[in-house]
PDB file of C-alpha atoms in Angstrom:
ATOM      1  CA  UNK F   1       0.000   0.000   0.000  1.00 49.00           C
ATOM      2  CA  UNK F   2       1.365   3.425  -0.967  1.00 50.00           C
ATOM      3  CA  UNK F   3       0.931   6.172   1.618  1.00 54.00           C
ATOM      4  CA  UNK F   4      -0.552   9.512   0.666  1.00 61.00           C
ATOM      5  CA  UNK F   5       2.828  11.177   1.285  1.00 78.00           C
ATOM      6  CA  UNK F   6       4.699   9.045  -1.261  1.00 78.00           C
ATOM      7  CA  UNK F   7       6.130  11.326  -3.957  1.00 83.00           C
ATOM      8  CA  UNK F   8       4.773  10.598  -7.438  1.00 85.00           C
ATOM      9  CA  UNK F   9       6.970  10.619 -10.527  1.00 85.00           C
ATOM     10  CA  UNK F  10       5.306  10.771 -13.944  1.00 87.00           C
ATOM     11  CA  UNK F  11       7.088   8.656 -16.535  1.00 89.00           C
ATOM     12  CA  UNK F  12       6.348   8.847 -20.240  1.00 91.00           C
ATOM     13  CA  UNK F  13       6.938   6.281 -22.967  1.00 92.00           C
ATOM     14  CA  UNK F  14      10.396   6.246 -24.520  1.00 92.00           C
ATOM     15  CA  UNK F  15       8.675   6.622 -27.909  1.00 92.00           C
ATOM     16  CA  UNK F  16       7.431  10.100 -26.953  1.00 90.00           C
ATOM     17  CA  UNK F  17      11.010  11.432 -27.014  1.00 89.00           C
ATOM     18  CA  UNK F  18      13.051  12.438 -30.049  1.00 89.00           C
ATOM     19  CA  UNK F  19      16.696  11.439 -30.352  1.00 88.00           C
ATOM     20  CA  UNK F  20      19.323  12.873 -32.683  1.00 88.00           C
ATOM     21  CA  UNK F  21      23.091  13.163 -32.856  1.00 87.00           C
ATOM     22  CA  UNK F  22      25.640  15.923 -32.526  1.00 83.00           C
ATOM     23  CA  UNK F  23      29.407  16.245 -32.782  1.00 85.00           C
ATOM     24  CA  UNK F  24      31.415  13.722 -30.742  1.00 83.00           C
ATOM     25  CA  UNK F  25      32.401  14.709 -27.212  1.00 76.00           C
ATOM     26  CA  UNK F  26      36.065  13.831 -26.987  1.00 76.00           C
ATOM     27  CA  UNK F  27      37.579  12.608 -23.738  1.00 76.00           C
ATOM     28  CA  UNK F  28      40.178  14.904 -22.168  1.00 80.00           C
ATOM     29  CA  UNK F  29      42.441  12.017 -21.207  1.00 81.00           C
ATOM     30  CA  UNK F  30      43.826   9.090 -23.192  1.00 82.00           C
ATOM     31  CA  UNK F  31      44.176   6.764 -20.185  1.00 82.00           C
ATOM     32  CA  UNK F  32      42.897   6.228 -16.655  1.00 79.00           C
ATOM     33  CA  UNK F  33      46.312   7.229 -15.306  1.00 86.00           C
ATOM     34  CA  UNK F  34      46.131  10.555 -17.213  1.00 87.00           C
ATOM     35  CA  UNK F  35      42.623  11.169 -15.853  1.00 82.00           C
ATOM     36  CA  UNK F  36      43.693  10.472 -12.273  1.00 84.00           C
ATOM     37  CA  UNK F  37      46.705  12.783 -12.646  1.00 89.00           C
ATOM     38  CA  UNK F  38      44.487  15.583 -14.035  1.00 87.00           C
ATOM     39  CA  UNK F  39      41.964  15.094 -11.223  1.00 83.00           C
ATOM     40  CA  UNK F  40      44.708  15.264  -8.606  1.00 86.00           C
ATOM     41  CA  UNK F  41      46.039  18.541 -10.064  1.00 89.00           C
ATOM     42  CA  UNK F  42      42.493  19.964 -10.081  1.00 82.00           C
ATOM     43  CA  UNK F  43      42.033  18.908  -6.454  1.00 83.00           C
ATOM     44  CA  UNK F  44      45.274  20.640  -5.443  1.00 86.00           C
ATOM     45  CA  UNK F  45      44.042  23.853  -7.148  1.00 86.00           C
ATOM     46  CA  UNK F  46      40.329  23.818  -6.304  1.00 82.00           C
ATOM     47  CA  UNK F  47      39.725  21.385  -3.435  1.00 81.00           C
ATOM     48  CA  UNK F  48      36.884  18.917  -3.287  1.00 80.00           C
ATOM     49  CA  UNK F  49      35.336  18.030  -6.626  1.00 79.00           C
ATOM     50  CA  UNK F  50      31.546  18.425  -6.787  1.00 85.00           C
ATOM     51  CA  UNK F  51      29.579  16.585  -9.444  1.00 87.00           C
ATOM     52  CA  UNK F  52      25.914  16.479 -10.347  1.00 88.00           C
ATOM     53  CA  UNK F  53      24.216  13.737 -12.342  1.00 88.00           C
ATOM     54  CA  UNK F  54      20.679  13.348 -13.639  1.00 87.00           C
ATOM     55  CA  UNK F  55      18.392  10.374 -13.218  1.00 89.00           C
ATOM     56  CA  UNK F  56      16.198  10.592 -16.323  1.00 89.00           C
ATOM     57  CA  UNK F  57      13.248   8.197 -16.081  1.00 89.00           C
ATOM     58  CA  UNK F  58      11.211   6.944 -19.019  1.00 91.00           C
ATOM     59  CA  UNK F  59       9.011   3.895 -19.448  1.00 92.00           C
ATOM     60  CA  UNK F  60       9.036   1.038 -21.895  1.00 91.00           C
ATOM     61  CA  UNK F  61       6.374  -1.714 -21.746  1.00 91.00           C
ATOM     62  CA  UNK F  62       5.056  -0.058 -18.542  1.00 88.00           C
ATOM     63  CA  UNK F  63       8.375  -0.615 -16.738  1.00 91.00           C
ATOM     64  CA  UNK F  64      10.553   2.291 -15.572  1.00 91.00           C
ATOM     65  CA  UNK F  65      13.868   2.717 -17.381  1.00 92.00           C
ATOM     66  CA  UNK F  66      16.780   5.096 -16.723  1.00 92.00           C
ATOM     67  CA  UNK F  67      18.583   6.850 -19.576  1.00 91.00           C
ATOM     68  CA  UNK F  68      22.324   6.140 -19.432  1.00 91.00           C
ATOM     69  CA  UNK F  69      25.139   7.282 -21.700  1.00 90.00           C
ATOM     70  CA  UNK F  70      27.203   4.370 -22.987  1.00 87.00           C
ATOM     71  CA  UNK F  71      30.860   4.973 -23.777  1.00 81.00           C
ATOM     72  CA  UNK F  72      32.368   2.251 -25.941  1.00 77.00           C
ATOM     73  CA  UNK F  73      30.796  -1.153 -25.513  1.00 77.00           C
ATOM     74  CA  UNK F  74      30.772  -1.531 -21.752  1.00 75.00           C
ATOM     75  CA  UNK F  75      30.992   1.661 -19.659  1.00 82.00           C
ATOM     76  CA  UNK F  76      27.728   3.444 -18.774  1.00 86.00           C
ATOM     77  CA  UNK F  77      27.246   6.699 -16.881  1.00 89.00           C
ATOM     78  CA  UNK F  78      24.508   9.073 -15.867  1.00 88.00           C
ATOM     79  CA  UNK F  79      24.410  12.363 -17.775  1.00 88.00           C
ATOM     80  CA  UNK F  80      25.994  15.181 -15.815  1.00 88.00           C
ATOM     81  CA  UNK F  81      29.452  16.064 -14.634  1.00 87.00           C
ATOM     82  CA  UNK F  82      31.670  18.320 -12.594  1.00 87.00           C
ATOM     83  CA  UNK F  83      30.511  21.699 -11.365  1.00 88.00           C
ATOM     84  CA  UNK F  84      32.612  24.798 -11.833  1.00 87.00           C
ATOM     85  CA  UNK F  85      33.950  26.213  -8.535  1.00 85.00           C
ATOM     86  CA  UNK F  86      31.114  28.104  -6.807  1.00 88.00           C
ATOM     87  CA  UNK F  87      28.501  27.040  -9.373  1.00 90.00           C
ATOM     88  CA  UNK F  88      24.926  26.455  -8.194  1.00 88.00           C
ATOM     89  CA  UNK F  89      24.012  22.742  -8.347  1.00 87.00           C
ATOM     90  CA  UNK F  90      20.762  23.158 -10.295  1.00 85.00           C
ATOM     91  CA  UNK F  91      22.265  25.641 -12.769  1.00 85.00           C
ATOM     92  CA  UNK F  92      25.287  23.372 -13.174  1.00 86.00           C
ATOM     93  CA  UNK F  93      23.063  20.367 -13.816  1.00 85.00           C
ATOM     94  CA  UNK F  94      21.134  22.324 -16.449  1.00 84.00           C
ATOM     95  CA  UNK F  95      24.434  23.340 -18.074  1.00 86.00           C
ATOM     96  CA  UNK F  96      25.718  19.761 -18.049  1.00 86.00           C
ATOM     97  CA  UNK F  97      22.483  18.336 -19.481  1.00 83.00           C
ATOM     98  CA  UNK F  98      22.520  20.988 -22.167  1.00 83.00           C
ATOM     99  CA  UNK F  99      26.126  20.259 -23.103  1.00 82.00           C
ATOM    100  CA  UNK F 100      25.782  16.461 -22.886  1.00 81.00           C
ATOM    101  CA  UNK F 101      22.367  15.990 -24.478  1.00 82.00           C
ATOM    102  CA  UNK F 102      21.404  19.431 -25.844  1.00 75.00           C
ATOM    103  CA  UNK F 103      18.269  19.707 -23.704  1.00 62.00           C
ATOM    104  CA  UNK F 104      36.530   0.537 -10.898  1.00 26.00           C
ATOM    105  CA  UNK F 105      39.623  -0.759  -9.627  1.00 25.00           C
ATOM    106  CA  UNK F 106      39.904  -1.417  -5.849  1.00 32.00           C
ATOM    107  CA  UNK F 107      43.668  -0.888  -6.105  1.00 31.00           C
ATOM    108  CA  UNK F 108      43.175   2.804  -6.913  1.00 29.00           C
ATOM    109  CA  UNK F 109      42.966   4.940  -3.794  1.00 37.00           C
ATOM    110  CA  UNK F 110      42.807   8.578  -4.938  1.00 36.00           C
ATOM    111  CA  UNK F 111      43.869  11.128  -2.349  1.00 41.00           C
ATOM    112  CA  UNK F 112      41.160  13.662  -3.103  1.00 44.00           C
ATOM    113  CA  UNK F 113      37.527  13.979  -2.169  1.00 50.00           C
ATOM    114  CA  UNK F 114      34.468  14.165  -4.343  1.00 57.00           C
ATOM    115  CA  UNK F 115      30.909  15.119  -3.548  1.00 68.00           C
ATOM    116  CA  UNK F 116      28.513  13.614  -6.082  1.00 77.00           C
ATOM    117  CA  UNK F 117      24.849  14.544  -6.040  1.00 81.00           C
ATOM    118  CA  UNK F 118      22.168  12.764  -8.024  1.00 84.00           C
ATOM    119  CA  UNK F 119      19.017  14.596  -9.053  1.00 85.00           C
ATOM    120  CA  UNK F 120      15.790  12.998 -10.208  1.00 88.00           C
ATOM    121  CA  UNK F 121      14.851  15.117 -13.218  1.00 86.00           C
ATOM    122  CA  UNK F 122      11.155  15.200 -14.037  1.00 88.00           C
ATOM    123  CA  UNK F 123      10.947  14.951 -17.817  1.00 87.00           C
ATOM    124  CA  UNK F 124       8.129  16.590 -19.697  1.00 87.00           C
ATOM    125  CA  UNK F 125       6.043  14.510 -22.077  1.00 88.00           C
ATOM    126  CA  UNK F 126       8.168  15.490 -25.093  1.00 87.00           C
ATOM    127  CA  UNK F 127      11.905  16.218 -25.225  1.00 87.00           C
ATOM    128  CA  UNK F 128      14.678  16.241 -27.799  1.00 90.00           C
ATOM    129  CA  UNK F 129      17.996  14.658 -26.856  1.00 88.00           C
ATOM    130  CA  UNK F 130      21.052  15.221 -29.090  1.00 89.00           C
ATOM    131  CA  UNK F 131      23.609  12.561 -28.234  1.00 88.00           C
ATOM    132  CA  UNK F 132      27.283  12.959 -29.204  1.00 87.00           C
ATOM    133  CA  UNK F 133      28.096  10.604 -32.093  1.00 88.00           C
ATOM    134  CA  UNK F 134      30.681   8.706 -30.044  1.00 86.00           C
ATOM    135  CA  UNK F 135      28.128   7.878 -27.311  1.00 87.00           C
ATOM    136  CA  UNK F 136      24.878   5.916 -27.136  1.00 89.00           C
ATOM    137  CA  UNK F 137      21.888   6.797 -24.994  1.00 91.00           C
ATOM    138  CA  UNK F 138      20.396   3.623 -23.520  1.00 92.00           C
ATOM    139  CA  UNK F 139      17.101   3.118 -21.689  1.00 93.00           C
ATOM    140  CA  UNK F 140      17.999   0.523 -19.067  1.00 94.00           C
ATOM    141  CA  UNK F 141      15.240  -1.100 -16.986  1.00 94.00           C
ATOM    142  CA  UNK F 142      15.494  -0.694 -13.239  1.00 92.00           C
ATOM    143  CA  UNK F 143      15.474  -4.449 -12.700  1.00 92.00           C
ATOM    144  CA  UNK F 144      18.690  -4.754 -14.743  1.00 93.00           C
ATOM    145  CA  UNK F 145      20.436  -2.074 -12.680  1.00 92.00           C
ATOM    146  CA  UNK F 146      19.431  -3.526  -9.321  1.00 90.00           C
ATOM    147  CA  UNK F 147      22.493  -4.772  -7.439  1.00 87.00           C
ATOM    148  CA  UNK F 148      24.484  -5.055 -10.697  1.00 90.00           C
ATOM    149  CA  UNK F 149      27.676  -3.393  -9.431  1.00 88.00           C
ATOM    150  CA  UNK F 150      29.911  -5.364 -11.758  1.00 89.00           C
ATOM    151  CA  UNK F 151      28.284  -3.940 -14.885  1.00 89.00           C
ATOM    152  CA  UNK F 152      27.034  -0.503 -13.806  1.00 90.00           C
ATOM    153  CA  UNK F 153      29.233   0.436 -10.856  1.00 87.00           C
ATOM    154  CA  UNK F 154      28.400   1.270  -7.241  1.00 86.00           C
ATOM    155  CA  UNK F 155      26.363   4.428  -7.911  1.00 88.00           C
ATOM    156  CA  UNK F 156      24.111   3.416 -10.796  1.00 91.00           C
ATOM    157  CA  UNK F 157      23.415  -0.053  -9.361  1.00 91.00           C
ATOM    158  CA  UNK F 158      21.869   1.485  -6.216  1.00 90.00           C
ATOM    159  CA  UNK F 159      19.440   3.794  -8.042  1.00 92.00           C
ATOM    160  CA  UNK F 160      16.559   1.275  -7.886  1.00 92.00           C
ATOM    161  CA  UNK F 161      16.807   1.258  -4.073  1.00 90.00           C
ATOM    162  CA  UNK F 162      16.913   5.064  -4.016  1.00 89.00           C
ATOM    163  CA  UNK F 163      13.822   5.248  -6.248  1.00 91.00           C
ATOM    164  CA  UNK F 164      11.863   2.765  -4.130  1.00 90.00           C
ATOM    165  CA  UNK F 165      10.378   5.607  -2.100  1.00 86.00           C
ATOM    166  CA  UNK F 166       8.630   6.996  -5.194  1.00 88.00           C
ATOM    167  CA  UNK F 167       5.405   5.932  -6.820  1.00 89.00           C
ATOM    168  CA  UNK F 168       5.600   5.825 -10.613  1.00 89.00           C
ATOM    169  CA  UNK F 169       2.690   7.122 -12.630  1.00 89.00           C
ATOM    170  CA  UNK F 170       3.005   5.460 -16.055  1.00 90.00           C
ATOM    171  CA  UNK F 171       1.462   7.877 -18.530  1.00 89.00           C
ATOM    172  CA  UNK F 172       0.741   6.394 -21.952  1.00 85.00           C
ATOM    173  CA  UNK F 173       0.508   8.877 -24.785  1.00 64.00           C
TER     174      UNK F 173
END
């Protein structure tokens, strides 16, 4: 039984959204070691890294799905990224979503801190997403993400548990 205080999230069919492509978004680093070195330098200059990521929910066959960006054949991530120093979280998330979509080794122990915030973004019934040509935008069902750390990592695999406090309103167009 769902209580009257349970937040409701409207989800719309994946088919109600329009998808296109845009120029590839090139990675800044050619290797994980280069990325870690760059992140360490940034930490020394700016302090703790703050990131924002969007949980974009759609539905397919009346099941909730999350939109993930796929890099290559295996790595998936939520759309979003690092905030500029002093940038407001919501404005930064809007900037990152606009730039990204136009609308783990246990041996690595980095010596910097990161604050990552996830935001559930309520999508309108119709949106246009322009995906960089070198990425894919996947709609992944929640049941596939659940406890699947090996494939999706420790953050994405816990999203189903985080969303369990919401009631989904499946709106069919």
